[in-house]
Amino acid sequence: MKTTSLLALLLAAPLLADEAEKKDDYAKEPEKKASPHVFGWPFVEWEKMQPRGGSTQGTEVTLAEAPRAGWKELRADGLSDVERDRRAILAMAGDYRVSFDFLETLGFSDDYTPPRPYFSWGTEHVEVLESSEKFIQLQHTLVMYFKNEEGEEVGPMVMKHWRQDWTYEPAEIWTYRGDLTWKKIPAPDPKGRWSQAVWQVDDSPRYEVVGKWSHEGGLSTWRSDNCPRPLPRREFSVRSDYNILEGVHEITIAPNGWLHTQNNRKLSRENGSEHYVGLEVGIDRYEAITAPDLATPFADSWKKTAPYWEQVRTAWSDALDDRKTLKLKPKVEDQKLWQVHFAKAGELEAEDSPDHSGDAEHARETLERFIVK
């Protein structure tokens, strides 16, 4: 099965609307539809609350009917607390239909007008890159099939997405301070708890937060502390009234997937002053699928690019070990960090037998260009 290269993908239509959301689309009046968007209609006239987001048509998926193996392993008898936590984290791996649904529930300006809700979707493979007693690394990758104007299937298109690292009882975590700046701090109350570190598509930091797994009554849920983080792609191209998204989020494991819920606050922090501009709720739903096959296209792409991305992760680990604060440049020579890394990965993927001899040097030099000294 041939996959579309990362470089070609970047030049093609976006997989998710949040990759290229425009301000004019954010502000324009939505078309009226026959029925309201249920999540948003009590807030304001439903005609004005039709969601912005993806409009691309994907091929049909087959949802998994039976509970997944990870769900059964999580519920086994006689497990230690740490092992049950580990199995909950590992249960997030697999092939999924993913939906992203966000609604701003409250605003605090005198002339506040509710923005339209956000909805987008994708099909995503989650791979376990590393698993030990106290550390688990999960790589998310978008694997998408589309229908063209003639109704023919196009794809698969494969694009590296975000990554999550889980650490049991961490000593330190990186916390976001705003203005593309992170600070290393002692992990708060780490005993019996796990940190979740989320990394961007280019493996740069996004946020890290400590939380605790609970398995009472067979309900496996991880609840985080309050966590500041940069604006997501769905927001930074359309909003300029705040610069930090903070909140508490939960991950709950289900027989057929998992659910990520967020209660967010939108914070403007500037020149030592802070004020909140709004509240938001979000639901990211991961539903297990048996078709189309996402694992094979992922593996075909990853076997060519994995050595490079491993060097990128190593370069980041070395850079973060050597400092207490991190500040990144938004662009260098009119390029963003992800563009440089994805261009390199695209070149490797396009080769029949990629040469990885220069991977480490390229990864290290790229980071040095973007990290503020």
Coordinates of C-alpha atoms in Angstrom, one line a residue:
M1 CA 0.0 0.0 0.0
K2 CA 1.5 3.3 -1.0
T3 CA 1.2 6.3 1.3
T4 CA 1.2 9.9 0.5
S5 CA 4.5 11.5 1.6
L6 CA 4.6 14.0 4.4
L7 CA 6.0 16.7 2.2
A8 CA 3.3 16.2 -0.5
L9 CA 0.7 16.2 2.3
L10 CA 1.8 19.6 3.5
L11 CA 1.3 21.0 0.1
A12 CA -2.1 19.4 -0.3
A13 CA -5.4 20.2 1.4
P14 CA -5.2 20.1 5.2
L15 CA -6.4 16.9 6.9
L16 CA -8.1 18.8 9.7
A17 CA -9.6 22.3 9.5
D18 CA -7.6 23.5 12.5
E19 CA -4.4 23.2 10.4
A20 CA -5.4 26.2 8.3
E21 CA -8.3 28.0 9.9
K22 CA -8.7 31.5 8.5
K23 CA -10.1 34.6 10.3
D24 CA -12.6 35.3 7.5
D25 CA -14.1 31.8 7.9
Y26 CA -14.2 32.2 11.7
A27 CA -16.2 35.4 11.4
K28 CA -18.5 34.7 8.5
E29 CA -22.2 33.9 9.0
P30 CA -22.8 30.2 8.8
E31 CA -25.4 28.8 6.4
K32 CA -28.7 28.0 8.0
K33 CA -29.5 24.3 8.4
A34 CA -32.6 22.3 9.1
S35 CA -31.9 21.6 12.7
P36 CA -29.8 23.1 15.5
H37 CA -26.3 22.0 16.7
V38 CA -27.4 20.4 19.9
F39 CA -24.3 21.2 21.9
G40 CA -24.6 24.9 21.2
W41 CA -28.2 25.9 20.7
P42 CA -29.2 26.8 24.4
F43 CA -26.4 29.4 24.4
V44 CA -27.6 31.7 21.6
E45 CA -29.7 31.5 18.5
W46 CA -28.8 28.1 16.9
E47 CA -28.6 29.6 13.4
K48 CA -25.5 31.5 14.6
M49 CA -24.0 28.6 16.3
Q50 CA -23.4 26.2 13.5
P51 CA -19.9 24.8 14.0
R52 CA -16.8 25.8 12.1
G53 CA -14.3 23.2 11.2
G54 CA -13.7 20.4 8.8
S55 CA -15.9 19.9 5.7
T56 CA -13.8 17.3 3.9
Q57 CA -15.6 14.0 3.2
G58 CA -13.9 10.9 4.4
T59 CA -14.5 7.3 3.5
E60 CA -16.8 5.1 5.7
V61 CA -15.3 3.5 8.8
T62 CA -16.3 0.3 10.6
L63 CA -16.6 0.8 14.3
A64 CA -15.3 -2.0 16.6
E65 CA -18.2 -4.0 18.0
A66 CA -16.4 -6.1 20.7
P67 CA -14.5 -4.6 23.7
R68 CA -10.9 -4.2 22.9
A69 CA -8.1 -6.4 24.3
G70 CA -6.7 -3.4 26.2
W71 CA -10.0 -2.9 28.0
K72 CA -10.1 -6.5 29.1
E73 CA -6.5 -6.5 30.3
L74 CA -7.2 -3.3 32.3
R75 CA -10.0 -5.0 34.2
A76 CA -8.1 -8.1 35.2
D77 CA -8.1 -9.1 38.9
G78 CA -5.1 -8.9 41.2
L79 CA -3.3 -6.0 39.6
S80 CA -1.2 -3.5 41.6
D81 CA -2.2 0.1 41.4
V82 CA 0.7 1.0 39.2
E83 CA 0.1 -1.8 36.8
R84 CA -3.6 -0.9 36.5
D85 CA -2.6 2.6 35.7
R86 CA -0.1 1.4 33.1
R87 CA -2.7 -0.8 31.4
A88 CA -5.1 2.2 31.3
I89 CA -2.5 4.3 29.5
L90 CA -1.6 1.4 27.1
A91 CA -5.3 1.0 26.3
M92 CA -5.2 4.3 24.4
A93 CA -3.2 2.6 21.6
G94 CA -5.0 1.5 18.4
D95 CA -6.9 2.8 15.4
Y96 CA -9.6 5.4 15.9
R97 CA -12.2 7.6 14.5
V98 CA -11.5 10.9 16.4
S99 CA -13.8 13.9 16.8
F100 CA -12.9 17.2 18.3
D101 CA -15.8 19.3 19.7
F102 CA -15.4 22.7 21.6
L103 CA -17.8 25.2 22.8
E104 CA -17.1 28.6 24.5
T105 CA -19.6 28.7 27.3
L106 CA -19.1 32.1 28.8
G107 CA -17.4 35.4 28.0
F108 CA -16.4 38.4 30.2
S109 CA -16.2 41.4 27.9
D110 CA -19.0 44.1 28.0
D111 CA -19.8 43.5 24.3
Y112 CA -19.3 39.7 24.3
T113 CA -20.5 37.8 21.3
P114 CA -20.3 34.0 21.5
P115 CA -18.0 32.5 18.8
R116 CA -19.2 29.6 16.8
P117 CA -18.5 26.1 18.3
Y118 CA -15.6 24.1 16.7
F119 CA -16.0 20.6 15.3
S120 CA -13.5 18.6 13.4
W121 CA -12.6 14.9 12.8
G122 CA -10.0 12.5 11.7
T123 CA -8.9 8.9 11.7
E124 CA -5.8 8.3 13.8
H125 CA -3.4 5.5 14.7
V126 CA -1.9 5.6 18.2
E127 CA 1.4 3.5 18.5
V128 CA 3.3 2.5 21.7
L129 CA 6.9 3.7 21.1
E130 CA 8.2 2.8 24.5
S131 CA 6.8 1.0 27.6
S132 CA 8.5 0.4 30.9
E133 CA 7.3 0.1 34.5
K134 CA 7.3 3.9 35.1
F135 CA 7.3 5.4 31.5
I136 CA 5.1 5.0 28.5
Q137 CA 5.4 6.9 25.2
L138 CA 2.5 7.0 22.7
Q139 CA 2.8 8.5 19.2
H140 CA -0.4 9.8 17.4
T141 CA -0.4 9.7 13.6
L142 CA -3.2 10.9 11.3
V143 CA -4.0 8.3 8.6
M144 CA -6.8 9.6 6.4
Y145 CA -8.7 8.3 3.4
F146 CA -10.9 10.8 1.4
K147 CA -13.5 10.8 -1.4
N148 CA -12.8 13.1 -4.4
E149 CA -15.4 14.8 -6.4
E150 CA -16.0 11.6 -8.4
G151 CA -16.6 9.7 -5.2
E152 CA -13.4 7.7 -5.6
E153 CA -11.2 6.9 -2.6
V154 CA -8.0 8.9 -2.2
G155 CA -5.3 8.0 0.2
P156 CA -4.1 7.0 2.6
M157 CA -2.5 10.3 3.6
V158 CA -0.2 9.9 6.6
M159 CA 0.9 12.7 8.9
K160 CA 2.8 12.6 12.2
H161 CA 0.6 14.2 14.9
W162 CA 1.1 14.8 18.6
R163 CA 2.9 12.6 21.2
Q164 CA 2.1 11.9 24.8
D165 CA 4.7 10.7 27.4
W166 CA 3.6 9.3 30.7
T167 CA 5.9 9.3 33.7
Y168 CA 5.1 7.8 37.1
E169 CA 6.0 10.0 40.1
P170 CA 8.1 12.5 38.1
A171 CA 10.6 14.7 39.9
E172 CA 10.2 17.7 37.7
I173 CA 7.8 18.9 34.9
W174 CA 7.9 21.7 32.3
T175 CA 5.2 24.3 32.8
Y176 CA 4.1 26.8 30.1
R177 CA 4.5 30.5 31.0
G178 CA 3.3 32.1 27.9
D179 CA 5.2 33.8 25.0
L180 CA 6.6 30.4 23.8
T181 CA 8.4 30.0 27.1
W182 CA 8.4 27.0 29.5
K183 CA 9.9 26.6 33.0
K184 CA 11.1 23.5 34.7
I185 CA 9.6 23.2 38.2
P186 CA 9.4 20.5 40.9
A187 CA 6.5 18.2 40.2
P188 CA 3.6 19.0 42.6
D189 CA 2.6 16.1 44.9
P190 CA 4.0 13.3 42.6
K191 CA 3.5 10.4 45.0
G192 CA 1.2 7.8 43.3
R193 CA 0.6 10.1 40.4
W194 CA 1.5 10.3 36.7
S195 CA 2.6 13.2 34.6
Q196 CA 1.3 13.5 31.0
A197 CA 3.7 15.5 28.8
V198 CA 2.2 16.5 25.4
W199 CA 4.5 17.3 22.5
Q200 CA 3.7 19.1 19.3
V201 CA 3.8 17.6 15.8
D202 CA 7.5 18.6 15.6
D203 CA 8.2 17.1 19.0
S204 CA 8.6 20.5 20.7
P205 CA 7.0 21.0 24.1
R206 CA 3.3 21.8 24.5
Y207 CA 2.4 21.1 28.1
E208 CA 3.1 18.8 31.0
V209 CA 0.8 18.2 34.0
V210 CA 0.5 15.8 36.9
G211 CA -2.7 13.9 37.7
K212 CA -4.0 10.7 39.2
W213 CA -5.7 7.6 37.9
S214 CA -8.8 6.3 39.6
H215 CA -10.3 2.9 38.9
E216 CA -13.1 2.9 41.4
G217 CA -16.2 0.9 40.3
G218 CA -14.4 -0.2 37.1
L219 CA -14.3 3.4 35.9
S220 CA -10.7 4.2 34.8
T221 CA -10.2 8.0 34.7
W222 CA -7.1 10.2 34.9
R223 CA -7.8 13.7 36.2
S224 CA -5.1 16.4 35.8
D225 CA -4.2 19.4 37.9
N226 CA -4.8 22.8 36.4
C227 CA -2.5 23.2 33.4
P228 CA -1.5 26.2 31.3
R229 CA -0.6 25.6 27.7
P230 CA -0.2 27.4 24.4
L231 CA -3.2 28.2 22.2
P232 CA -4.2 25.2 20.0
R233 CA -4.2 25.5 16.2
R234 CA -8.0 25.9 16.1
E235 CA -7.6 29.1 18.1
F236 CA -4.2 30.8 17.4
S237 CA -5.1 31.7 13.8
V238 CA -8.4 33.3 14.7
R239 CA -8.0 34.7 18.3
S240 CA -5.7 37.5 19.5
D241 CA -7.5 38.4 22.8
Y242 CA -5.8 35.8 24.9
N243 CA -2.5 33.9 24.9
I244 CA -2.8 31.1 27.4
L245 CA -5.3 28.2 27.5
E246 CA -5.5 26.7 31.0
G247 CA -7.7 24.1 32.6
V248 CA -8.3 20.7 34.0
H249 CA -8.8 17.7 31.8
E250 CA -9.8 14.1 32.1
I251 CA -9.1 10.9 30.2
T252 CA -11.5 8.0 30.6
I253 CA -11.0 4.6 29.1
A254 CA -14.0 2.8 27.5
P255 CA -14.6 -0.6 26.1
N256 CA -14.5 0.8 22.6
G257 CA -11.9 3.6 23.0
W258 CA -11.4 6.6 25.2
L259 CA -12.7 10.1 25.9
H260 CA -10.7 13.2 26.6
T261 CA -12.7 16.0 28.2
Q262 CA -11.5 19.5 28.9
N263 CA -12.7 22.4 31.1
N264 CA -10.7 25.4 29.9
R265 CA -10.2 29.0 30.8
K266 CA -8.9 31.5 28.3
L267 CA -6.3 33.7 29.9
S268 CA -4.6 36.9 28.7
R269 CA -1.3 37.4 30.4
E270 CA 0.7 40.5 29.4
N271 CA 3.2 42.8 31.2
G272 CA 2.6 41.2 34.5
S273 CA -1.2 41.5 34.4
E274 CA -3.8 38.7 33.9
H275 CA -7.4 38.6 33.0
Y276 CA -9.8 35.8 31.8
V277 CA -11.7 36.4 28.6
G278 CA -13.8 33.2 28.5
L279 CA -14.6 29.6 29.5
E280 CA -14.7 26.6 27.2
V281 CA -15.6 22.9 27.3
G282 CA -14.2 20.3 25.0
I283 CA -14.8 16.7 24.1
D284 CA -12.3 14.6 22.1
R285 CA -13.8 11.2 21.4
Y286 CA -11.6 8.3 20.3
E287 CA -13.8 5.5 18.9
A288 CA -12.0 2.2 17.9
I289 CA -12.4 1.1 14.3
T290 CA -11.6 -2.1 12.5
A291 CA -11.7 -0.6 9.0
P292 CA -10.0 1.0 7.1
D293 CA -6.6 -0.3 8.1
L294 CA -4.6 2.5 9.7
A295 CA -1.7 0.5 11.2
T296 CA -0.2 -0.7 7.9
P297 CA 0.0 2.8 6.2
F298 CA 1.5 4.1 9.5
A299 CA 4.1 1.4 9.6
D300 CA 5.0 1.9 5.9
S301 CA 5.7 5.6 6.6
W302 CA 7.2 5.3 10.0
K303 CA 9.8 2.7 9.0
K304 CA 11.4 5.4 6.8
T305 CA 11.1 8.4 9.1
A306 CA 11.3 6.8 12.6
P307 CA 15.1 7.1 12.9
Y308 CA 14.9 10.8 12.1
W309 CA 12.2 11.4 14.7
E310 CA 14.1 9.4 17.2
Q311 CA 17.1 11.8 16.8
V312 CA 14.7 14.8 17.1
R313 CA 13.4 13.4 20.4
T314 CA 17.0 12.8 21.6
A315 CA 18.0 16.3 20.6
W316 CA 15.0 17.7 22.6
S317 CA 15.9 15.5 25.6
D318 CA 19.5 16.8 25.6
A319 CA 18.4 20.4 25.2
L320 CA 15.9 20.2 28.1
D321 CA 18.3 18.4 30.4
D322 CA 20.7 21.3 30.1
R323 CA 18.4 24.2 31.1
K324 CA 15.8 25.4 33.6
T325 CA 13.9 27.6 31.1
L326 CA 13.1 27.2 27.4
K327 CA 12.1 29.9 25.0
L328 CA 11.4 29.3 21.3
K329 CA 11.4 31.5 18.3
P330 CA 8.1 31.4 16.3
K331 CA 10.0 31.4 13.0
V332 CA 13.5 31.3 11.6
E333 CA 14.1 32.5 8.0
D334 CA 10.3 32.7 7.6
Q335 CA 9.9 29.0 8.5
K336 CA 8.2 27.4 11.5
L337 CA 9.9 24.6 13.4
W338 CA 7.5 21.9 12.2
Q339 CA 8.1 23.0 8.5
V340 CA 11.8 22.3 8.8
H341 CA 11.4 18.9 10.4
F342 CA 8.5 17.8 8.1
A343 CA 10.5 18.8 5.0
K344 CA 13.4 16.6 6.2
A345 CA 11.1 13.7 7.1
G346 CA 9.4 14.1 3.7
E347 CA 12.7 13.8 1.9
L348 CA 13.5 10.6 3.8
E349 CA 10.1 9.1 3.1
A350 CA 10.4 9.8 -0.6
E351 CA 13.6 7.7 -0.8
D352 CA 13.5 3.9 -1.4
S353 CA 16.4 3.4 1.0
P354 CA 16.7 6.5 3.2
D355 CA 20.2 7.6 4.3
H356 CA 20.0 8.4 8.1
S357 CA 23.6 9.3 8.6
G358 CA 22.9 13.0 8.9
D359 CA 19.7 12.8 11.0
A360 CA 21.3 13.5 14.3
E361 CA 23.2 16.6 13.1
H362 CA 20.2 18.0 11.3
A363 CA 17.9 17.5 14.3
R364 CA 20.4 19.1 16.7
E365 CA 21.2 22.1 14.4
T366 CA 17.6 22.7 13.8
L367 CA 16.8 23.0 17.5
E368 CA 19.8 25.3 18.1
R369 CA 18.4 27.7 15.5
F370 CA 15.0 27.9 17.1
I371 CA 15.9 27.9 20.8
V372 CA 16.5 31.4 22.2
K373 CA 20.0 31.5 23.8

